Tab-separated table of C-alpha atoms in Angstrom:
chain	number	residue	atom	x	y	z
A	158	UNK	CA	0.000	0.000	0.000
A	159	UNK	CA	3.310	2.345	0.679
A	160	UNK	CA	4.370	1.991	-2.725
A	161	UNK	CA	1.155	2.326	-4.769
A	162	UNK	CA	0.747	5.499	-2.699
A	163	UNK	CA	4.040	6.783	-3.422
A	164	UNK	CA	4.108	6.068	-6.931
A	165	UNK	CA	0.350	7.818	-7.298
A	166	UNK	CA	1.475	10.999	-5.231
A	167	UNK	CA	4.663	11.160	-7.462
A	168	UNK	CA	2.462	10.379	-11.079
A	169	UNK	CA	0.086	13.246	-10.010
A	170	UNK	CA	2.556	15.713	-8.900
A	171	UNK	CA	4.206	14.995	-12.373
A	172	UNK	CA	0.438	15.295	-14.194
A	173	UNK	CA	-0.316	18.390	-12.359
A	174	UNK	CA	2.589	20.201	-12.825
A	175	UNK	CA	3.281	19.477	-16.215
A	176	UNK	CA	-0.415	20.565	-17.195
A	177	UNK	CA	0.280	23.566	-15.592
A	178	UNK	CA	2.795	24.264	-18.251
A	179	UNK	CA	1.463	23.409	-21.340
A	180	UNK	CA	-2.085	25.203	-20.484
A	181	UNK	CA	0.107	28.152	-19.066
A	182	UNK	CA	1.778	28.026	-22.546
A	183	UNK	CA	-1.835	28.184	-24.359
A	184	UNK	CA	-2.902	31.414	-21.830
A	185	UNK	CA	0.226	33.438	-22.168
A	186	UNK	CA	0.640	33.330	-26.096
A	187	UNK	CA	-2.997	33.735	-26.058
A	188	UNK	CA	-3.072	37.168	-23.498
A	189	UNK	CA	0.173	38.240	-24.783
A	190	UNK	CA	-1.051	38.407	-28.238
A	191	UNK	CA	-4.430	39.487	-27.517
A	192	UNK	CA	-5.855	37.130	-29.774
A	193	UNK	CA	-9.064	36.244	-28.298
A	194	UNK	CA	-11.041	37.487	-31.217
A	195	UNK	CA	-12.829	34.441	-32.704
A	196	UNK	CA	-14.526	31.693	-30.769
A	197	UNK	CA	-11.881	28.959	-31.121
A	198	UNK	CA	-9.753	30.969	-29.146
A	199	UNK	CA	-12.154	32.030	-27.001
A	200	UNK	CA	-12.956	28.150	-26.402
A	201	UNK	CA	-9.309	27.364	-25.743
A	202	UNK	CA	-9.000	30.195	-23.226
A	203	UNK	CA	-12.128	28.580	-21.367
A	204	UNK	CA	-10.106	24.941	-21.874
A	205	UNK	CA	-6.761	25.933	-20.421
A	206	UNK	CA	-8.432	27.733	-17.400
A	207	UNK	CA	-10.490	24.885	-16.494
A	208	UNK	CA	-7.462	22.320	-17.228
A	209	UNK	CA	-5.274	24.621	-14.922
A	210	UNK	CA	-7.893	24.687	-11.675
A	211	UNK	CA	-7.896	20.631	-12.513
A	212	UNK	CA	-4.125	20.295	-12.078
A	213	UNK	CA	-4.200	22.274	-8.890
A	214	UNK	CA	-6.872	20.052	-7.571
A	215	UNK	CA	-4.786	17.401	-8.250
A	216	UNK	CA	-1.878	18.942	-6.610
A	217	UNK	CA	-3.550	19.529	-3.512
A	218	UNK	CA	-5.949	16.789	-3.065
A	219	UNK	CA	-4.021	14.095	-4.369
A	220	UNK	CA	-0.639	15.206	-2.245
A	221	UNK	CA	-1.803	17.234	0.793
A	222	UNK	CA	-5.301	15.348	1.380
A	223	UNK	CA	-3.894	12.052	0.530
A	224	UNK	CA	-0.459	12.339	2.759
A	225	UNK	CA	-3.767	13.498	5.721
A	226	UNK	CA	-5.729	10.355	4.663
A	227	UNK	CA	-3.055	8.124	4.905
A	228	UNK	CA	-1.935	9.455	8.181
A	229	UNK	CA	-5.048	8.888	9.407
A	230	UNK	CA	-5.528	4.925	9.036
A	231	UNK	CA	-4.555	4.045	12.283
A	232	UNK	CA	-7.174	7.448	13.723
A	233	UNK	CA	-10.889	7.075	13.013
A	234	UNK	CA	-11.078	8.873	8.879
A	235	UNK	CA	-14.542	10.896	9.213
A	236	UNK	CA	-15.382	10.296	5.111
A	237	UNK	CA	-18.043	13.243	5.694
A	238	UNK	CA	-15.414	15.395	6.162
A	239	UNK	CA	-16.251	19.155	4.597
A	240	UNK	CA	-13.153	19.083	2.959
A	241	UNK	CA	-13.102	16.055	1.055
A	242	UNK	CA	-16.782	16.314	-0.363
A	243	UNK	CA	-15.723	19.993	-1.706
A	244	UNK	CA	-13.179	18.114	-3.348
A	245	UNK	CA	-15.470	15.332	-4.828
A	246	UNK	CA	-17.763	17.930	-6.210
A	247	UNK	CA	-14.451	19.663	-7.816
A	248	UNK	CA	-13.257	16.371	-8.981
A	249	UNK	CA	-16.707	15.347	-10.091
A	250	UNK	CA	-17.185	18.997	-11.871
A	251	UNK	CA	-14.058	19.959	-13.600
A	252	UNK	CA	-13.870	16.954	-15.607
A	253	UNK	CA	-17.088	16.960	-17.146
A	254	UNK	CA	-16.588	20.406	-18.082
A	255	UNK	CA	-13.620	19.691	-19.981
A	256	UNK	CA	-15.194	17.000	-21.554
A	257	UNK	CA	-17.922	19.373	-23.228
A	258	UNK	CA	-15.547	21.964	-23.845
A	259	UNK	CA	-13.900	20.066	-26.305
A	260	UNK	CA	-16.825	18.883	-27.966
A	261	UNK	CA	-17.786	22.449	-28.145
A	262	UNK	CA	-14.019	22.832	-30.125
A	263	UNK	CA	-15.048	19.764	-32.446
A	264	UNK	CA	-18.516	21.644	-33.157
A	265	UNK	CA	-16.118	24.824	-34.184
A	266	UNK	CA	-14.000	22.860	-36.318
A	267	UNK	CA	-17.291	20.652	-37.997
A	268	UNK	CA	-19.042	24.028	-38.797
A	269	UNK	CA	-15.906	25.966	-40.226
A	270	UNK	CA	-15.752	22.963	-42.580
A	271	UNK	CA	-18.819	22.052	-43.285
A	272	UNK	CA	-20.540	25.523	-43.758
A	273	UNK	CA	-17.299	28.146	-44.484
A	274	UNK	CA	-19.609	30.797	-46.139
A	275	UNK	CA	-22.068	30.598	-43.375
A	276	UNK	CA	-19.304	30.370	-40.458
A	277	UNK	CA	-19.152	33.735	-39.201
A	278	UNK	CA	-22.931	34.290	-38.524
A	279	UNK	CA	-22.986	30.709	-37.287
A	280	UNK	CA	-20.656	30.856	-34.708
A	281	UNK	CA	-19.944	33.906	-32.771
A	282	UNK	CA	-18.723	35.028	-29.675
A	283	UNK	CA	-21.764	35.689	-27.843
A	284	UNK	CA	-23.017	32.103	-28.752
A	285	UNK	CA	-19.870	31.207	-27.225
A	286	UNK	CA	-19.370	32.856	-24.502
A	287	UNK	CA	-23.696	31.867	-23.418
A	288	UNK	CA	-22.945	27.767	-24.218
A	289	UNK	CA	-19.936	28.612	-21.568
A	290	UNK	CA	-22.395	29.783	-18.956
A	291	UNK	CA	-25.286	27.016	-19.895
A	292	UNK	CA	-22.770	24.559	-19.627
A	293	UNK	CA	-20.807	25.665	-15.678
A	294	UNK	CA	-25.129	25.870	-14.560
A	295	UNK	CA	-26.237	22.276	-15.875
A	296	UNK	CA	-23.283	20.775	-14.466
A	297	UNK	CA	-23.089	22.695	-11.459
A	298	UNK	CA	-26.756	21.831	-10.691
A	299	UNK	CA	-25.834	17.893	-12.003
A	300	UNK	CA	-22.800	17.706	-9.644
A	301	UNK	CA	-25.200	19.644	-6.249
A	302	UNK	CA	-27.680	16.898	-6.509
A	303	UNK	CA	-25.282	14.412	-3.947
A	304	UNK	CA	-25.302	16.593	-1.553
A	305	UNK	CA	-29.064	16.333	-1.054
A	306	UNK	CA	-28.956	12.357	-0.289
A	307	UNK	CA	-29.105	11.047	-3.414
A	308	UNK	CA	-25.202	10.290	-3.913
A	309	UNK	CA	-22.124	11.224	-1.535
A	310	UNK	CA	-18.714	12.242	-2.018
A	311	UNK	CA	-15.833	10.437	0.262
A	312	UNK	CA	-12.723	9.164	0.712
A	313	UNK	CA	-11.865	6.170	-1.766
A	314	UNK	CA	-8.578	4.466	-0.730
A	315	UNK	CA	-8.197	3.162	-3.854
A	316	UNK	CA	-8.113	6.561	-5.837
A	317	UNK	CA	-5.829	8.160	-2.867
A	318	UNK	CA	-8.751	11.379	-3.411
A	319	UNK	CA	-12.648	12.385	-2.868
A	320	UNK	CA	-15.048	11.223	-5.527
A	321	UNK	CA	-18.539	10.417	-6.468
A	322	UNK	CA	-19.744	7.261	-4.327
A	323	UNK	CA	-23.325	5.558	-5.359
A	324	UNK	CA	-24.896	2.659	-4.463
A	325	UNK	CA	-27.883	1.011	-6.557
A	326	UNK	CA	-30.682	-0.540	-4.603
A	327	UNK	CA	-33.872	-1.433	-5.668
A	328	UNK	CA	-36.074	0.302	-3.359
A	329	UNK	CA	-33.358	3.786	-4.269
A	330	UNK	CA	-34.434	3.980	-7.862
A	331	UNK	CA	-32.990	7.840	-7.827
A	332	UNK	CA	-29.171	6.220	-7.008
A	333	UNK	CA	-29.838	4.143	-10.152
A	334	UNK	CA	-30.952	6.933	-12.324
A	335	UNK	CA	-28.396	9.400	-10.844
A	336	UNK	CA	-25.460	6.578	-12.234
A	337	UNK	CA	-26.963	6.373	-15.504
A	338	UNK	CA	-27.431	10.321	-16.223
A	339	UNK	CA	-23.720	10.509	-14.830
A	340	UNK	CA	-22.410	8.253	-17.206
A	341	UNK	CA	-24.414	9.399	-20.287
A	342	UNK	CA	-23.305	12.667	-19.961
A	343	UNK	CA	-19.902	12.067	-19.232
A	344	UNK	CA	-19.053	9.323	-21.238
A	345	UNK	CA	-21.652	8.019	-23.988
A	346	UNK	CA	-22.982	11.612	-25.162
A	347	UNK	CA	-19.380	13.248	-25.753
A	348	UNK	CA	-18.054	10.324	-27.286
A	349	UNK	CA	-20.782	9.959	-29.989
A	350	UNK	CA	-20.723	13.786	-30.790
A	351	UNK	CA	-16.774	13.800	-31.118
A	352	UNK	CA	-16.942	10.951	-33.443
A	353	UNK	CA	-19.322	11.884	-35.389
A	354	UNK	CA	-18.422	15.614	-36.035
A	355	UNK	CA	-14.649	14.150	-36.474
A	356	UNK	CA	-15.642	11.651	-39.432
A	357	UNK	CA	-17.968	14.234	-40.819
A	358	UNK	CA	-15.196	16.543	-41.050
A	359	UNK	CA	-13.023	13.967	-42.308
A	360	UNK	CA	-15.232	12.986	-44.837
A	361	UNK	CA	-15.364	16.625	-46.029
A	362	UNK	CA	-11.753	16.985	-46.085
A	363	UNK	CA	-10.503	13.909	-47.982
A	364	UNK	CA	-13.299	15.227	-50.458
A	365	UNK	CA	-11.882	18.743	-50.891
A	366	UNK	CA	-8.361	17.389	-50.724
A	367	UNK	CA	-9.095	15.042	-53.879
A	368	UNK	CA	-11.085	17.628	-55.543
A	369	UNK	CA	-7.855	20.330	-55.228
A	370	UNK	CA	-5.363	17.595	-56.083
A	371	UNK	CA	-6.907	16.139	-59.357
A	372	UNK	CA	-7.434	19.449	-60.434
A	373	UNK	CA	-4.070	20.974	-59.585
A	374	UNK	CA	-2.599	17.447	-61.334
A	375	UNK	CA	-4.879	17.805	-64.470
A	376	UNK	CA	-3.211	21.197	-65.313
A	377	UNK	CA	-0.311	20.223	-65.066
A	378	UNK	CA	-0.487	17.557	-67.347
A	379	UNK	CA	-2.189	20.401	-69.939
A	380	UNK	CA	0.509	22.478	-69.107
A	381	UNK	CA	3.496	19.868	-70.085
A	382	UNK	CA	1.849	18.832	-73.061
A	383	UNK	CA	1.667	22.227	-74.875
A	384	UNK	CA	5.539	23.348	-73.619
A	385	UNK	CA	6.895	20.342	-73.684
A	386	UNK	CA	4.799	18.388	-76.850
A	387	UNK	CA	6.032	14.873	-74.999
A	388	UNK	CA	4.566	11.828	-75.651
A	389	UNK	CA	4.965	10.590	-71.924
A	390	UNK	CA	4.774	13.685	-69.639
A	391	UNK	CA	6.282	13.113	-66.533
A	392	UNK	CA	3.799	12.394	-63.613
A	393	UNK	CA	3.812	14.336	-60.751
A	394	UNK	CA	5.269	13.039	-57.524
A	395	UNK	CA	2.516	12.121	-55.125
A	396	UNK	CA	2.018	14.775	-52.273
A	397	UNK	CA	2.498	13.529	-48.443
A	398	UNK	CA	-0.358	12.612	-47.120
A	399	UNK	CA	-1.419	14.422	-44.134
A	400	UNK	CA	-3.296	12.421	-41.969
A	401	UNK	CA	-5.673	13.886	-39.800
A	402	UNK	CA	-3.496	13.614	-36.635
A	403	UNK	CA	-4.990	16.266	-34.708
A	404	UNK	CA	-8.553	15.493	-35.784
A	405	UNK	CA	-7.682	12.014	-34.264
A	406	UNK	CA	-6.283	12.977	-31.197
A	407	UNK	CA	-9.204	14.537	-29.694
A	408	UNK	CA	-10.329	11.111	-28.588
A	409	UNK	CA	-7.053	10.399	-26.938
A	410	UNK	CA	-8.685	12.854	-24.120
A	411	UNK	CA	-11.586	11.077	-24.312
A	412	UNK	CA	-10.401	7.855	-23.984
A	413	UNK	CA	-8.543	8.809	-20.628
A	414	UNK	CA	-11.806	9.692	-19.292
A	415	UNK	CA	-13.672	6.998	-20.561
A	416	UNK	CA	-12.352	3.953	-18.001
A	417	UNK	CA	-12.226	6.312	-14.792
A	418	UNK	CA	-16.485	6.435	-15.273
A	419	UNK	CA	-17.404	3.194	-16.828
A	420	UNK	CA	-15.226	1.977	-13.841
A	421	UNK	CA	-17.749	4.056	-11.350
A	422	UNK	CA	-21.030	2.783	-13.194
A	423	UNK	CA	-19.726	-0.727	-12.800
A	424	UNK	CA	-18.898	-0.538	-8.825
A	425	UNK	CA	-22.180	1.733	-8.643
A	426	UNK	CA	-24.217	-0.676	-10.221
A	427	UNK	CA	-22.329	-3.795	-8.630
A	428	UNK	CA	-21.908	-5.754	-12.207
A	429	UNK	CA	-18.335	-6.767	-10.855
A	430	UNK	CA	-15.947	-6.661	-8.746
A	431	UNK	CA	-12.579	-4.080	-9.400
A	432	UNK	CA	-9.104	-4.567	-7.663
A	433	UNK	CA	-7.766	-1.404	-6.036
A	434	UNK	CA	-4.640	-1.407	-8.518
A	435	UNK	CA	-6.980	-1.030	-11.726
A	436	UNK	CA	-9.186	1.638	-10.057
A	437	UNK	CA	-5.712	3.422	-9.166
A	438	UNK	CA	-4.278	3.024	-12.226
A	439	UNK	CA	-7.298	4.700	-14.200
A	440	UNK	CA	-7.420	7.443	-11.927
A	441	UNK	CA	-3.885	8.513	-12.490
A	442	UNK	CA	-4.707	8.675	-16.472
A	443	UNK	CA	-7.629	10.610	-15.306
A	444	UNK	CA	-4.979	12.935	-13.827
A	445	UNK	CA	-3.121	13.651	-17.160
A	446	UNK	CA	-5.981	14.465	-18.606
A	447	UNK	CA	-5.137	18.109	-18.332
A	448	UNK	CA	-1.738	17.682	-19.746
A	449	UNK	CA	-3.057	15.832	-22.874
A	450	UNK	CA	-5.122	18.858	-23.786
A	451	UNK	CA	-1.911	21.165	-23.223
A	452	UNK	CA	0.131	19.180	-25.668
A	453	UNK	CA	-2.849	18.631	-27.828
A	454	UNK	CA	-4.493	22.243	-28.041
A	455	UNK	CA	-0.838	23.939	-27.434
A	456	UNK	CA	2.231	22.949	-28.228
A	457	UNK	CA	0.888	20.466	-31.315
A	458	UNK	CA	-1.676	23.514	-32.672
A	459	UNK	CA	0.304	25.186	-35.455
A	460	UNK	CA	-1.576	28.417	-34.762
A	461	UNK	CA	0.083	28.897	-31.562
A	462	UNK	CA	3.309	27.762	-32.836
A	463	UNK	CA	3.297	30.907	-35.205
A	464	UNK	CA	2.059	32.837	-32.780
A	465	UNK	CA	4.758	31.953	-30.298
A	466	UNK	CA	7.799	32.097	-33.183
A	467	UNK	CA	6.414	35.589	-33.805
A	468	UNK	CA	6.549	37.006	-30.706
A	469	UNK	CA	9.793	35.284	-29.528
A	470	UNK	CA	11.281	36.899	-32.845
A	471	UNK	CA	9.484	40.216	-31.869
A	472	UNK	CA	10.951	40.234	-28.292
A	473	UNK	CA	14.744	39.458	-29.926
A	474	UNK	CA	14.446	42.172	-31.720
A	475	UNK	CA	13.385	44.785	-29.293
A	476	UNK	CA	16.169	43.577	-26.990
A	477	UNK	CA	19.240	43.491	-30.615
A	478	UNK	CA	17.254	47.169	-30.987
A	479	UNK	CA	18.077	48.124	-27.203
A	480	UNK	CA	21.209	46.867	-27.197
A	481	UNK	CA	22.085	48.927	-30.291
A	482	UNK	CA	20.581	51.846	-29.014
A	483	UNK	CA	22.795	51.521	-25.830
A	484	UNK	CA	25.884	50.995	-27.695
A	485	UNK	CA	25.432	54.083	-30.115
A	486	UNK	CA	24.462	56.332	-27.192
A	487	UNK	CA	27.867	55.168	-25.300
A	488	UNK	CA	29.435	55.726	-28.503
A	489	UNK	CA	27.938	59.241	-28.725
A	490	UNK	CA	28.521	60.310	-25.186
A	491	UNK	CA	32.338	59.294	-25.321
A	492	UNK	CA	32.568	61.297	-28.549
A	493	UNK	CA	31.060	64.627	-27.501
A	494	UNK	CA	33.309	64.357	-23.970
A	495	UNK	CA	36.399	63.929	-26.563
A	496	UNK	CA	34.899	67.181	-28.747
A	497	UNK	CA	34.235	68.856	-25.570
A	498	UNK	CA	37.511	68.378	-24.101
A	499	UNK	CA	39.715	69.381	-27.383
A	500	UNK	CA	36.966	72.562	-27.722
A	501	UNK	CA	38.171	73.393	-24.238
A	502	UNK	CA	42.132	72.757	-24.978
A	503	UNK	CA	41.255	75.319	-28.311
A	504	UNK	CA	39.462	77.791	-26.618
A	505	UNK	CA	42.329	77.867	-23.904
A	506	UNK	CA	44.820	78.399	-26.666
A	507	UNK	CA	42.421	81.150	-28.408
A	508	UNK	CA	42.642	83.420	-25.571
A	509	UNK	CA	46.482	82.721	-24.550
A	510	UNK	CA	46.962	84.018	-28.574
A	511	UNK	CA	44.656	87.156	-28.294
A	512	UNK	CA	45.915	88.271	-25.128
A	513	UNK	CA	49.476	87.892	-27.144
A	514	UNK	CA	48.637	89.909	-29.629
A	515	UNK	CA	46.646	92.132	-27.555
A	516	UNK	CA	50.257	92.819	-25.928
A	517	UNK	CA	51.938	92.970	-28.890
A	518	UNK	CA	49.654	95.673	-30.166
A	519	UNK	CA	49.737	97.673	-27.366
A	520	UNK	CA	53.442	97.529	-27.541
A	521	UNK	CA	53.506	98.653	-31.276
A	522	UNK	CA	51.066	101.278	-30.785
A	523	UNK	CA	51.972	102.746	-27.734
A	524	UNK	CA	54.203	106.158	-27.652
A	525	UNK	CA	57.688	104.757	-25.986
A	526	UNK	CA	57.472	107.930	-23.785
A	527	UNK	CA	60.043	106.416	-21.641
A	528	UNK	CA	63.236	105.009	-23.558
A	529	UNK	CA	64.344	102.483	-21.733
A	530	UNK	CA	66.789	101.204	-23.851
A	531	UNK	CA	68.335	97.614	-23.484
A	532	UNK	CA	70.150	95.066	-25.117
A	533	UNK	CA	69.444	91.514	-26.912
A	534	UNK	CA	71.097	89.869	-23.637
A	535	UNK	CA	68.887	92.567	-20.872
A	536	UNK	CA	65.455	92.337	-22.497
A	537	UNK	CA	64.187	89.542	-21.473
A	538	UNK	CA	64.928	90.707	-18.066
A	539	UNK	CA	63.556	94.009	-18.459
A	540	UNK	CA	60.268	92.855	-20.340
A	541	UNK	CA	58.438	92.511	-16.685
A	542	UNK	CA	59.448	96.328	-16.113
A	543	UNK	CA	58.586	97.512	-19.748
A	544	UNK	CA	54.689	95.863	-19.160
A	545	UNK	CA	54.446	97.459	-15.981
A	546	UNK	CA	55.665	100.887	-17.055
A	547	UNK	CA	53.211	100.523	-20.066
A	548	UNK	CA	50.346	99.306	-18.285
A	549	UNK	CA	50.520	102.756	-15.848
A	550	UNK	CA	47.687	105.330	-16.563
A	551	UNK	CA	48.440	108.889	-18.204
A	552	UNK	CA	47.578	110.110	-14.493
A	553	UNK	CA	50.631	108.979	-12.656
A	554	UNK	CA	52.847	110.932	-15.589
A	555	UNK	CA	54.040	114.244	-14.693
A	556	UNK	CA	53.475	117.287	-16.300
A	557	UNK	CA	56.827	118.499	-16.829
A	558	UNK	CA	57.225	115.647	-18.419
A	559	UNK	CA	54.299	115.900	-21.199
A	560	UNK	CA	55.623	119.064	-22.120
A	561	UNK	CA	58.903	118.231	-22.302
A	562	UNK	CA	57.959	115.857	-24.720
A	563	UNK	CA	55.094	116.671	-26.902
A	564	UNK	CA	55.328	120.654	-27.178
A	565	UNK	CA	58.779	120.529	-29.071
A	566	UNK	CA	56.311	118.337	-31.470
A	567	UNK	CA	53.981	120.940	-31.787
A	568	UNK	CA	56.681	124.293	-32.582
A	569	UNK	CA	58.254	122.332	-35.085
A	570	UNK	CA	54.885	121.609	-36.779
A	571	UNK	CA	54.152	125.412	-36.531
A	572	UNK	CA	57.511	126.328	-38.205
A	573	UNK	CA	56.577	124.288	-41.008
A	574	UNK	CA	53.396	125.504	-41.733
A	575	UNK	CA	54.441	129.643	-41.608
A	576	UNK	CA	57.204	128.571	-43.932
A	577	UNK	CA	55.212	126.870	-46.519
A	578	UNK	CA	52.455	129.854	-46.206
A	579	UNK	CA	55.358	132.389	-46.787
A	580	UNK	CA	56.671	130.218	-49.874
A	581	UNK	CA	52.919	130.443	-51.394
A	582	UNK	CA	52.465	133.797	-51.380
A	583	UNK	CA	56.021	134.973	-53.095
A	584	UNK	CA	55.362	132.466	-55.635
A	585	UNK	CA	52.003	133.914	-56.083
A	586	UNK	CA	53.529	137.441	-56.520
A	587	UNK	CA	55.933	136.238	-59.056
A	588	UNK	CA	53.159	135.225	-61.236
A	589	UNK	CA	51.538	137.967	-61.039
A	590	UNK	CA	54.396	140.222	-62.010
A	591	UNK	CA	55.264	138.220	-64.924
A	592	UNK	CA	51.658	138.324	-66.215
A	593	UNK	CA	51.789	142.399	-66.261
């Protein structure tokens, strides 16, 4: 009993967690693109959700409950426990609503084949989103009725988890009809409508397909014989055949559902009598359930696989783009500090030179009032003195000194202009005596 009970709690904590993935997979590309615009997405929104609430069911009932169940052989196990018949009516629930949900995604699929032109008024989103709702209320209400007396929900040993208990008598003819509506519903109903809609729209298919190829291949043929004027055109290779994989793998869900409930009718009805390893055994594939439609609907749908290339590729480019970005605006920042620094170093040297040839101006311009005269060897010793002097203010000269200087500059100019107004006038009087 040890081992079984390890190897279920280790099966289910591998079932729940990898559902958790692949339907986590489905929801982010799905949110991320914000694709829920049509009703199969819509549908596989509603499928993941529900698939992800299973697997944490099965995480915590399966491990937590069962490790308190199995404690508790040795204590008195009260099977009418709050706990557990919350999680029979969630274990009860969840997979019968997954069940439908993917019929509902086989109805989809039928109608876009079947009826393409009519599709869109057919099936829309508000048809959707109200066989959603119908669906949680009837099975809701279908999964209440045991808690009015009809059924219970307890402890099974043999699952390691809370389920759906009933027990046929003949004077309880509500137990019996309760097991049959059960297993209708859950089994014979879903199965029927998946096959059918899945041949239907295989049928249609194969039909199309042989339509498109014999057509495609008769034109060729038409086409070789007028270019190529052979007497044996060459045949065309024969396409790969792509069988309807997916189509077919919708019942792989619902034969992992199928055994856990014919299983219940059976030891409901008392037809025969189960061994605890079978009932365990089809209770863990009842368990991976969740991940089937993860790998099914997600990682095998070649929708989502676009999807997901395209925003991966998206998301490598924004980060190249960054990246780029960072390294050109590095580049750019060590640049201008480089310009800004040799602007500085230039504008240093621009003002040393003007204030050089500010001095050297002054210097040329400048009146030597005082001669200082030196030689080649004392004048770079003087220079400091010769600035200063230079750099004085006409106030600090003296006035004896001004006059000594400039007024000798002013009687000479005066003795040159009376002598060149005297030289005028005798040569004017000369000409005038000559012209008498």
């Amino acid at each position: 009993m040890t081992s079984s009970f390890a190897t279920h709690i280790v099966l289910a904590t591998f079932a729940g967690t990898s559902g958790i993935i692949f339907n986590g997979y489905i929801i982010c590309i799905l949110l991320w693109e914000n694709r829920i615009k049509t009703v199969n997405h819509l549908m596989l929104l509603h499928l993941a959700c529900v698939d992800i609430a299973f697997c944490i069911l099965i995480l915590f009932g399966n491990t937590s409950l069962g490790f308190y169940a199995f404690d508790s052989d040795n204590v008195r196990l009260e099977e009418n426990d709050l706990v557990f018949k919350v999680q029979g009516f969630l274990s009860t629930l969840l997979p019968l609503i997954l069940i439908w949900t993917i019929c509902g995604l086989c109805c989809d699929r039928y109608l876009a084949v079947s009826s393409p032109l009519h599709y869109l008024s057919l099936v829309t989103r508000k048809r959707a989103t109200i066989f959603i709702f119908i669906l949680w209320f009837c099975a809701s209400i279908f999964c209440v009725i045991p808690f009015f007396g009809i059924c219970e929900y307890s402890y099974s040993k043999a699952r390691f988890t809370s389920s759906l208990r009933c027990q046929a008598f003949d004077k309880n003819m509500f137990n019996a009809f309760y097991i049959i509506v059960y297993t209708a519903s859950s089994v014979i109903l879903p199965i029927a409508f998946i096959v059918i809609c899945s041949l239907h729209t295989l049928l249609i298919a194969r039909h199309h397909r042989h339509r498109i190829s014999s057509a495609i291949y008769e034109i060729t043929l038409r086409a070789q014989a007028t270019v190529t004027h052979q007497k044996s055109p060459q045949y065309l290779s024969k396409a790969k055949r792509q069988y309807a994989v997916f189509t077919l793998s919708q019942l792989v869900t619902v034969a992992f559902n199928v055994p856990f409930h014919l299983i219940f009718a059976i030891e409901s009805l008392r037809l025969a009598s189960i061994t605890p390893s079978v009932v365990t055994f089809l209770t863990v594939l009842l368990t991976l359930t969740p991940s089937i439609n993860g790998y099914i609907y997600g990682v095998k749908s070649k929708i989502l696989k676009q999807t997901f290339k395209r925003l991966l590729q998206r998301y490598l480019y924004k980060k190249q783009a960054s990246l780029e970005i960072d390294r050109r605006l590095s580049l750019r920042s060590q640049s201008s500090i480089k310009a800004l620094s040799n602007f500085q170093s230039l504008l240093a040297v621009a003002t040393f030179t003007s204030h050089e040839l500010s001095c050297s101006t002054r210097r040329n311009s400048a009146p030597n009032i005082f001669s200082i005269n030196c030689s080649r060897v004392n004048c770079e010793i003087e220079k400091p003195y010769k600035y200063d002097l230079r750099r004085q203010s006409l106030s600090t000269i003296k006035e004896d000194q001004i006059q000594s200087t400039f007024i000798p500059l002013f009687v000479v100019s005066e003795n040159r202009s009376s002598e060149k107004s005297e030289q005028e006038h005798s040569v004017n009087i000369n000409t005038i005596t000559e012209f008498n």
